[in-house]
Amino acid sequence: MKITGIVILLIFYTIYMGKLLLQKKKGIQTDQIAKGRQRDRVFYIEAIMKIATYSVVLAEVICIFTVRPLSTGFCIAGAVIGFIGDGIFACAVLTMKDSWRAGLAREDDTKLVTNGIYKVSRNPAFLGFYCVYLGILLMFFNWVLLIFSVFAMVMLHLQILQEEKYLPDVFGGEYVSYKESVCRYIGRKNRRKNGY
């Protein structure tokens, strides 16, 4: 199970770092987290989120090598959820193409992406993070890892809420309409009103 846990993390972070490097070669600054801004609420949420997401990776790796895996059922469920997270994240990053950014990109000209996996989730990259966190947690449960994972997920959720305040200013009615038809994490909304 240790190898499976490491493979899940390697796939996920290879996708993440690979995308950062590919965009850097194109002159795109992908990592916008807590950079180049005044010290406002968004800056602090992003800074804490960055610390939380880096810390949980360290906690995951430590737990993979030091914690005895839970039952076979939990390990299989965790592995499946982790690999699903890898797949969701890969689909999100590939679909976003060069519009993908980590953090609010106030200075960049990006496009609103609503196709592919974004037809069923407004935040599939974040959903991928959550699945990987949950998968590793199920495989190598530890109370410290639980605290780190929950904290990272809360900070990612706060980041999403910041983005939801920002995106209507950038994309206007197009984003508002998209937000009304696609769920934050997964699913499409029923836009029928008054029984029609």
XYZ file of N, CA and C in Angstrom:
588
model
N 0.811 -1.205 0.000
C 0.000 0.000 0.000
C 0.857 1.272 0.000
N 2.047 1.176 0.567
C 2.920 2.350 0.583
C 3.237 2.803 -0.839
N 3.532 1.837 -1.696
C 3.851 2.179 -3.082
C 2.648 2.828 -3.756
N 1.464 2.287 -3.513
C 0.245 2.862 -4.095
C 0.055 4.301 -3.639
N 0.242 4.557 -2.351
C 0.113 5.921 -1.829
C 1.103 6.873 -2.477
N 2.337 6.431 -2.600
C 3.368 7.274 -3.224
C 3.043 7.510 -4.695
N 2.557 6.475 -5.392
C 2.210 6.626 -6.814
C 1.087 7.650 -6.979
N 0.083 7.598 -6.117
C -1.019 8.575 -6.184
C -0.459 9.992 -6.061
N 0.406 10.199 -5.077
C 0.987 11.535 -4.880
C 1.901 11.925 -6.041
N 2.708 10.992 -6.524
C 3.611 11.301 -7.648
C 2.846 11.696 -8.897
N 1.773 10.980 -9.204
C 0.964 11.333 -10.381
C 0.403 12.737 -10.215
N -0.199 12.974 -9.066
C -0.845 14.265 -8.828
C 0.146 15.424 -8.949
N 1.255 15.325 -8.221
C 2.190 16.450 -8.195
C 3.061 16.531 -9.447
N 3.183 15.448 -10.189
C 3.842 15.516 -11.496
C 2.977 16.317 -12.462
N 1.671 16.086 -12.421
C 0.748 16.871 -13.248
C 0.841 18.344 -12.867
N 0.787 18.614 -11.571
C 0.822 19.997 -11.079
C 2.114 20.703 -11.497
N 3.246 20.091 -11.177
C 4.538 20.716 -11.481
C 4.794 20.756 -12.993
N 4.376 19.709 -13.686
C 4.542 19.691 -15.140
C 3.811 20.837 -15.797
N 2.589 21.091 -15.341
C 1.808 22.206 -15.911
C 2.477 23.541 -15.593
N 2.968 23.691 -14.364
C 3.680 24.921 -14.001
C 4.877 25.154 -14.927
N 5.641 24.109 -15.167
C 6.843 24.240 -16.005
C 6.497 24.509 -17.463
N 5.479 23.814 -17.987
C 5.073 24.048 -19.376
C 4.594 25.483 -19.585
N 3.818 25.991 -18.633
C 3.343 27.360 -18.763
C 4.479 28.361 -18.569
N 5.424 28.039 -17.706
C 6.569 28.934 -17.499
C 7.365 29.086 -18.796
N 7.519 27.988 -19.543
C 8.216 28.045 -20.827
C 7.514 28.970 -21.811
N 6.196 29.114 -21.644
C 5.408 30.004 -22.513
C 5.355 31.429 -21.962
N 6.052 31.662 -20.852
C 6.045 32.988 -20.247
C 4.846 33.258 -19.364
N 4.140 32.216 -18.968
C 2.945 32.359 -18.138
C 3.321 32.086 -16.685
N 2.994 33.027 -15.821
C 3.221 32.867 -14.380
C 1.989 32.180 -13.797
N 2.059 30.861 -13.654
C 0.917 30.086 -13.189
C 0.654 30.288 -11.710
N 1.702 30.235 -10.899
C 1.535 30.356 -9.457
C 1.340 31.820 -9.083
N 0.083 32.171 -8.855
C -0.285 33.542 -8.484
C -0.650 33.629 -7.000
N -0.431 32.554 -6.277
C -0.889 32.478 -4.890
C -0.098 33.438 -4.006
N -0.825 34.401 -3.428
C -0.271 35.377 -2.472
C 0.936 36.120 -3.045
N 0.844 36.478 -4.313
C 1.953 37.201 -4.946
C 1.465 38.529 -5.517
N 2.303 39.536 -5.391
C 2.082 40.811 -6.058
C 0.830 41.557 -5.672
N 0.371 41.374 -4.482
C -0.856 42.056 -4.062
C -0.618 42.825 -2.779
N -1.526 43.734 -2.544
C -1.510 44.382 -1.245
C -1.922 43.348 -0.200
N -1.593 43.618 1.025
C -1.871 42.668 2.098
C -3.330 42.775 2.526
N -4.213 42.173 1.714
C -5.638 42.182 2.012
C -6.086 40.778 2.404
N -7.374 40.608 2.593
C -7.947 39.322 3.003
C -7.574 38.213 2.025
N -7.653 38.477 0.728
C -7.332 37.472 -0.286
C -5.878 37.023 -0.141
N -4.984 37.966 0.058
C -3.566 37.636 0.210
C -3.357 36.662 1.373
N -3.959 36.949 2.520
C -3.752 36.111 3.697
C -4.403 34.734 3.542
N -5.577 34.684 2.936
C -6.210 33.386 2.681
C -5.324 32.553 1.766
N -4.800 33.170 0.715
C -3.941 32.441 -0.214
C -2.634 32.009 0.447
N -2.048 32.869 1.256
C -0.794 32.522 1.933
C -0.994 31.342 2.886
N -2.067 31.380 3.665
C -2.343 30.279 4.591
C -2.680 29.008 3.806
N -3.433 29.158 2.702
C -3.756 28.003 1.869
C -2.482 27.351 1.329
N -1.538 28.173 0.891
C -0.290 27.637 0.352
C 0.464 26.849 1.424
N 0.550 27.397 2.610
C 1.213 26.700 3.715
C 0.482 25.397 4.028
N -0.853 25.456 4.061
C -1.650 24.269 4.382
C -1.465 23.177 3.336
N -1.480 23.549 2.056
C -1.373 22.525 1.011
C 0.031 21.940 0.929
N 1.053 22.714 1.234
C 2.414 22.157 1.297
C 2.570 21.266 2.522
N 2.008 21.687 3.648
C 2.122 20.929 4.890
C 1.434 19.576 4.794
N 0.278 19.533 4.152
C -0.446 18.263 4.076
C 0.332 17.251 3.242
N 1.058 17.702 2.236
C 1.880 16.770 1.443
C 2.951 16.142 2.334
N 3.595 16.954 3.135
C 4.614 16.447 4.054
C 3.991 15.448 5.033
N 2.828 15.792 5.580
C 2.139 14.890 6.514
C 1.754 13.587 5.819
N 1.290 13.682 4.558
C 0.919 12.477 3.812
C 2.125 11.554 3.622
N 3.239 12.115 3.205
C 4.437 11.303 2.961
C 4.912 10.656 4.261
N 4.930 11.423 5.341
C 5.344 10.859 6.638
C 4.420 9.717 7.035
N 3.113 9.918 6.880
C 2.161 8.874 7.267
C 2.283 7.633 6.384
N 2.534 7.824 5.101
C 2.699 6.669 4.208
C 3.834 5.776 4.705
N 4.910 6.386 5.203
C 6.066 5.606 5.629
C 6.047 5.188 7.099
N 5.161 5.785 7.893
C 5.202 5.469 9.326
C 3.915 4.882 9.894
N 2.810 5.059 9.210
C 1.520 4.603 9.743
C 1.152 3.260 9.121
N 0.708 2.358 9.953
C 0.249 1.057 9.464
C -1.079 1.263 8.742
N -1.199 0.771 7.506
C -2.446 0.965 6.751
C -3.649 0.387 7.488
N -4.790 0.971 7.220
C -6.028 0.473 7.801
C -6.397 -0.844 7.116
N -7.586 -1.302 7.310
C -8.025 -2.567 6.722
C -7.918 -2.532 5.200
N -7.922 -3.703 4.610
C -7.822 -3.815 3.159
C -8.940 -3.041 2.467
N -10.136 -3.108 3.017
C -11.270 -2.384 2.429
C -11.028 -0.885 2.383
N -10.544 -0.313 3.485
C -10.231 1.119 3.522
C -9.108 1.452 2.541
N -8.106 0.575 2.471
C -6.982 0.821 1.556
C -7.432 0.807 0.106
N -8.270 -0.147 -0.247
C -8.757 -0.208 -1.635
C -9.625 1.011 -1.937
N -10.531 1.353 -1.020
C -11.381 2.536 -1.224
C -10.525 3.794 -1.343
N -9.534 3.927 -0.469
C -8.648 5.086 -0.512
C -7.871 5.165 -1.807
N -7.357 4.027 -2.269
C -6.598 4.006 -3.521
C -7.484 4.404 -4.695
N -8.697 3.864 -4.732
C -9.626 4.208 -5.826
C -9.938 5.698 -5.805
N -10.266 6.230 -4.630
C -10.582 7.662 -4.515
C -9.362 8.503 -4.882
N -8.172 8.097 -4.443
C -6.949 8.832 -4.773
C -6.687 8.874 -6.268
N -6.817 7.712 -6.930
C -6.594 7.680 -8.382
C -7.683 8.453 -9.131
N -8.910 8.423 -8.618
C -9.974 9.245 -9.216
C -9.595 10.722 -9.097
N -9.053 11.110 -7.939
C -8.590 12.493 -7.757
C -7.520 12.864 -8.767
N -6.576 11.940 -9.016
C -5.549 12.185 -10.029
C -6.191 12.425 -11.398
N -7.158 11.577 -11.739
C -7.821 11.707 -13.040
C -8.608 12.997 -13.168
N -9.344 13.348 -12.130
C -10.117 14.595 -12.150
C -9.180 15.790 -12.296
N -8.089 15.779 -11.535
C -7.140 16.888 -11.595
C -6.516 16.993 -12.983
N -6.130 15.856 -13.547
C -5.541 15.857 -14.900
C -6.524 16.419 -15.918
N -7.777 15.989 -15.847
C -8.801 16.505 -16.773
C -8.970 18.016 -16.611
N -8.974 18.481 -15.370
C -9.151 19.915 -15.109
C -8.012 20.723 -15.699
N -6.782 20.287 -15.452
C -5.604 21.022 -15.920
C -5.529 21.012 -17.448
N -5.809 19.861 -18.053
C -5.769 19.768 -19.517
C -6.863 20.607 -20.165
N -8.047 20.599 -19.577
C -9.162 21.359 -20.146
C -8.931 22.862 -20.041
N -8.318 23.305 -18.947
C -8.062 24.742 -18.762
C -7.021 25.289 -19.729
N -6.183 24.416 -20.239
C -5.100 24.829 -21.148
C -4.292 25.952 -20.512
N -4.074 27.041 -21.231
C -3.230 28.125 -20.712
C -3.985 29.122 -19.835
N -5.252 28.867 -19.562
C -6.004 29.733 -18.655
C -5.870 29.278 -17.207
N -5.209 28.144 -16.976
C -5.097 27.627 -15.614
C -4.135 28.475 -14.799
N -4.572 28.881 -13.617
C -3.748 29.613 -12.667
C -3.995 29.063 -11.275
N -2.987 29.149 -10.440
C -3.132 28.832 -9.026
C -3.179 30.174 -8.305
N -4.332 30.505 -7.737
C -4.524 31.817 -7.118
C -5.247 32.753 -8.071
N -5.620 33.905 -7.554
C -6.331 34.889 -8.373
C -5.351 35.615 -9.289
N -5.594 35.535 -10.570
C -4.715 36.157 -11.569
C -5.339 37.472 -12.015
N -5.154 38.499 -11.216
C -5.805 39.779 -11.493
C -5.228 40.498 -12.701
N -3.993 40.234 -13.022
C -3.321 40.947 -14.114
C -3.358 40.173 -15.429
N -3.690 38.882 -15.374
C -3.622 38.031 -16.562
C -4.926 38.054 -17.345
N -4.788 37.872 -18.650
C -5.947 37.750 -19.521
C -6.212 36.264 -19.717
N -7.237 35.753 -19.050
C -7.583 34.338 -19.159
C -8.987 34.208 -19.729
N -9.328 32.987 -20.102
C -10.655 32.713 -20.655
C -11.459 31.895 -19.654
N -12.765 32.123 -19.660
C -13.653 31.313 -18.835
C -13.819 29.967 -19.526
N -13.469 28.902 -18.837
C -13.562 27.560 -19.403
C -14.804 26.889 -18.833
N -15.687 26.449 -19.725
C -16.940 25.822 -19.299
C -17.176 24.488 -20.012
N -16.204 24.022 -20.758
C -16.364 22.769 -21.494
C -15.681 21.629 -20.755
N -15.761 20.427 -21.323
C -15.120 19.262 -20.726
C -15.619 19.007 -19.314
N -14.702 18.724 -18.421
C -15.051 18.431 -17.029
C -15.710 19.631 -16.350
N -15.476 20.822 -16.893
C -16.074 22.030 -16.315
C -17.572 22.122 -16.599
N -18.114 21.201 -17.396
C -19.564 21.137 -17.590
C -20.264 20.552 -16.367
N -19.505 19.798 -15.546
C -20.115 19.159 -14.378
C -19.496 19.595 -13.052
N -18.482 20.452 -13.109
C -17.863 20.968 -11.888
C -17.219 22.313 -12.179
N -17.529 23.303 -11.349
C -16.870 24.602 -11.528
C -15.449 24.564 -10.981
N -15.152 23.612 -10.131
C -13.846 23.544 -9.465
C -13.273 22.131 -9.461
N -13.110 21.519 -10.625
C -12.632 20.136 -10.623
C -11.198 19.980 -10.113
N -10.346 20.977 -10.297
C -8.976 20.857 -9.773
C -9.008 20.744 -8.246
N -9.835 21.561 -7.606
C -9.967 21.494 -6.147
C -10.581 20.158 -5.737
N -11.558 19.685 -6.506
C -12.168 18.380 -6.238
C -11.106 17.285 -6.323
N -10.191 17.403 -7.273
C -9.084 16.457 -7.382
C -8.215 16.466 -6.132
N -7.894 17.672 -5.634
C -7.130 17.779 -4.382
C -7.864 17.038 -3.259
N -9.168 17.323 -3.113
C -9.936 16.719 -2.030
C -9.919 15.194 -2.117
N -10.069 14.651 -3.323
C -10.077 13.198 -3.493
C -8.730 12.586 -3.116
N -7.650 13.236 -3.525
C -6.322 12.722 -3.168
C -6.138 12.765 -1.654
N -6.500 13.883 -1.024
C -6.378 13.987 0.434
C -7.180 12.883 1.118
N -8.430 12.708 0.691
C -9.305 11.707 1.304
C -8.776 10.299 1.056
N -8.307 10.043 -0.157
C -7.788 8.721 -0.474
C -6.608 8.334 0.402
N -5.643 9.227 0.511
C -4.465 8.942 1.350
C -4.882 8.806 2.811
N -5.811 9.639 3.251
C -6.290 9.575 4.634
C -6.945 8.222 4.920
N -7.749 7.714 3.992
C -8.384 6.406 4.193
C -7.352 5.285 4.232
N -6.313 5.424 3.457
C -5.288 4.377 3.402
C -4.394 4.380 4.640
N -4.035 5.572 5.112
C -3.050 5.690 6.199
C -3.580 6.608 7.294
N -4.745 6.251 7.846
C -5.390 7.143 8.807
C -4.497 7.420 10.011
N -4.466 8.703 10.346
C -3.733 9.190 11.502
C -4.408 10.501 11.890
N -4.571 10.759 13.179
C -5.285 11.968 13.614
C -4.575 13.234 13.162
N -3.267 13.226 13.148
C -2.526 14.414 12.684
C -2.787 14.645 11.205
N -2.771 13.566 10.425
C -3.060 13.691 8.990
C -4.492 14.175 8.774
N -5.417 13.714 9.588
C -6.804 14.175 9.485
C -6.872 15.686 9.683
N -6.192 16.189 10.707
C -6.199 17.633 10.988
C -5.585 18.409 9.831
N -4.447 17.953 9.322
C -3.798 18.630 8.199
C -4.678 18.605 6.951
N -5.299 17.456 6.687
C -6.134 17.314 5.491
C -7.368 18.211 5.562
N -8.043 18.186 6.707
C -9.239 19.023 6.870
C -8.869 20.497 6.776
N -7.774 20.881 7.408
C -7.339 22.278 7.355
C -7.044 22.701 5.912
N -6.353 21.853 5.165
C -6.049 22.177 3.767
C -7.329 22.283 2.948
N -8.280 21.383 3.178
C -9.538 21.432 2.429
C -10.336 22.692 2.764
N -10.345 23.076 4.028
C -11.032 24.313 4.423
C -10.387 25.514 3.733
N -9.068 25.566 3.700
C -8.377 26.687 3.062
C -8.621 26.705 1.552
N -8.653 25.545 0.918
C -8.977 25.492 -0.513
C -10.405 25.975 -0.757
N -11.312 25.590 0.137
C -12.699 26.056 -0.002
C -12.781 27.579 0.137
N -12.049 28.138 1.084
C -12.025 29.602 1.229
C -11.464 30.272 -0.031
N -10.480 29.629 -0.659
C -9.939 30.146 -1.916
C -11.016 30.156 -2.997
N -11.797 29.082 -3.061
C -12.891 29.022 -4.032
C -13.867 30.169 -3.797
N -14.208 30.416 -2.545
C -15.151 31.502 -2.234
C -14.584 32.855 -2.672
N -13.269 33.047 -2.525
C -12.642 34.297 -2.996
C -12.749 34.404 -4.516
N -12.500 33.293 -5.201
C -12.586 33.295 -6.659
C -14.007 33.593 -7.118
N -14.997 33.064 -6.396
C -16.390 33.292 -6.780
C -16.793 34.759 -6.638
N -16.132 35.490 -5.768
C -16.385 36.934 -5.647
C -15.703 37.695 -6.773
N -14.576 37.192 -7.227
C -13.727 37.860 -8.213
C -14.185 37.611 -9.663
N -14.597 36.404 -9.974
C -14.878 36.021 -11.358
C -16.028 36.793 -12.021
N -17.098 37.181 -11.317
C -18.128 37.986 -11.987
C -17.583 39.331 -12.486
N -16.593 39.893 -11.795
C -16.000 41.153 -12.255
C -15.213 40.966 -13.543
N -14.635 39.790 -13.718
C -13.814 39.516 -14.892
C -14.657 39.055 -16.072
N -15.579 38.122 -15.824
C -16.324 37.501 -16.916
C -17.793 37.909 -16.974
N -18.253 38.707 -16.020
C -19.605 39.251 -16.048
C -20.697 38.201 -16.061
N -21.719 38.465 -16.874
C -22.895 37.607 -16.951
C -22.595 36.200 -17.405
N -21.541 36.043 -18.205
C -21.179 34.704 -18.670
C -20.843 33.802 -17.475
N -20.088 34.350 -16.502
C -19.749 33.556 -15.320
C -20.979 33.353 -14.438
N -21.788 34.382 -14.272
C -22.985 34.280 -13.434
C -23.906 33.185 -13.971
N -24.093 33.145 -15.286
C -24.924 32.119 -15.904
C -24.322 30.729 -15.695
N -23.011 30.640 -15.854
C -22.308 29.364 -15.644
C -22.473 28.917 -14.196
N -22.308 29.826 -13.261
C -22.430 29.520 -11.831
C -23.842 29.035 -11.491
N -24.826 29.567 -12.194
C -26.210 29.169 -11.947
C -26.546 27.800 -12.527
N -25.722 27.296 -13.452
C -26.046 26.023 -14.089
C -25.141 24.857 -13.665
N -23.961 25.147 -13.101
C -23.028 24.086 -12.718
C -22.699 24.228 -11.232
N -22.702 23.107 -10.531
C -22.432 23.110 -9.087
C -20.965 23.430 -8.794
N -20.731 23.896 -7.604
C -19.380 24.266 -7.172
C -18.421 23.084 -7.273
N -18.855 21.906 -6.826
C -17.958 20.757 -6.834
C -18.345 19.701 -7.874
N -19.578 19.267 -7.874
C -19.957 18.280 -8.883
C -21.464 18.296 -9.107
N -21.832 18.252 -10.376
C -23.235 18.190 -10.762
C -23.703 19.431 -11.496
N -24.815 19.260 -12.159
C -25.440 20.374 -12.856
C -26.700 20.746 -12.094
N -27.021 22.019 -12.127
C -28.203 22.493 -11.422
C -29.399 22.454 -12.352
N -30.548 22.175 -11.776
C -31.789 22.219 -12.533
C -32.207 23.675 -12.647
N -32.160 24.205 -13.849
C -32.450 25.625 -14.040
C -33.926 25.896 -14.229
N -34.735 24.842 -14.160
C -36.173 25.054 -14.317
C -36.720 25.805 -13.113
N -37.532 26.773 -13.393
C -38.157 27.548 -12.322
C -39.659 27.512 -12.495
N -40.357 27.606 -11.404
C -41.818 27.627 -11.401
C -42.408 26.397 -12.055
N -41.704 25.266 -11.968
C -42.258 24.014 -12.472
C -42.199 23.860 -13.974
N -41.516 24.719 -14.713
C -41.479 24.614 -16.186
C -40.382 23.670 -16.592
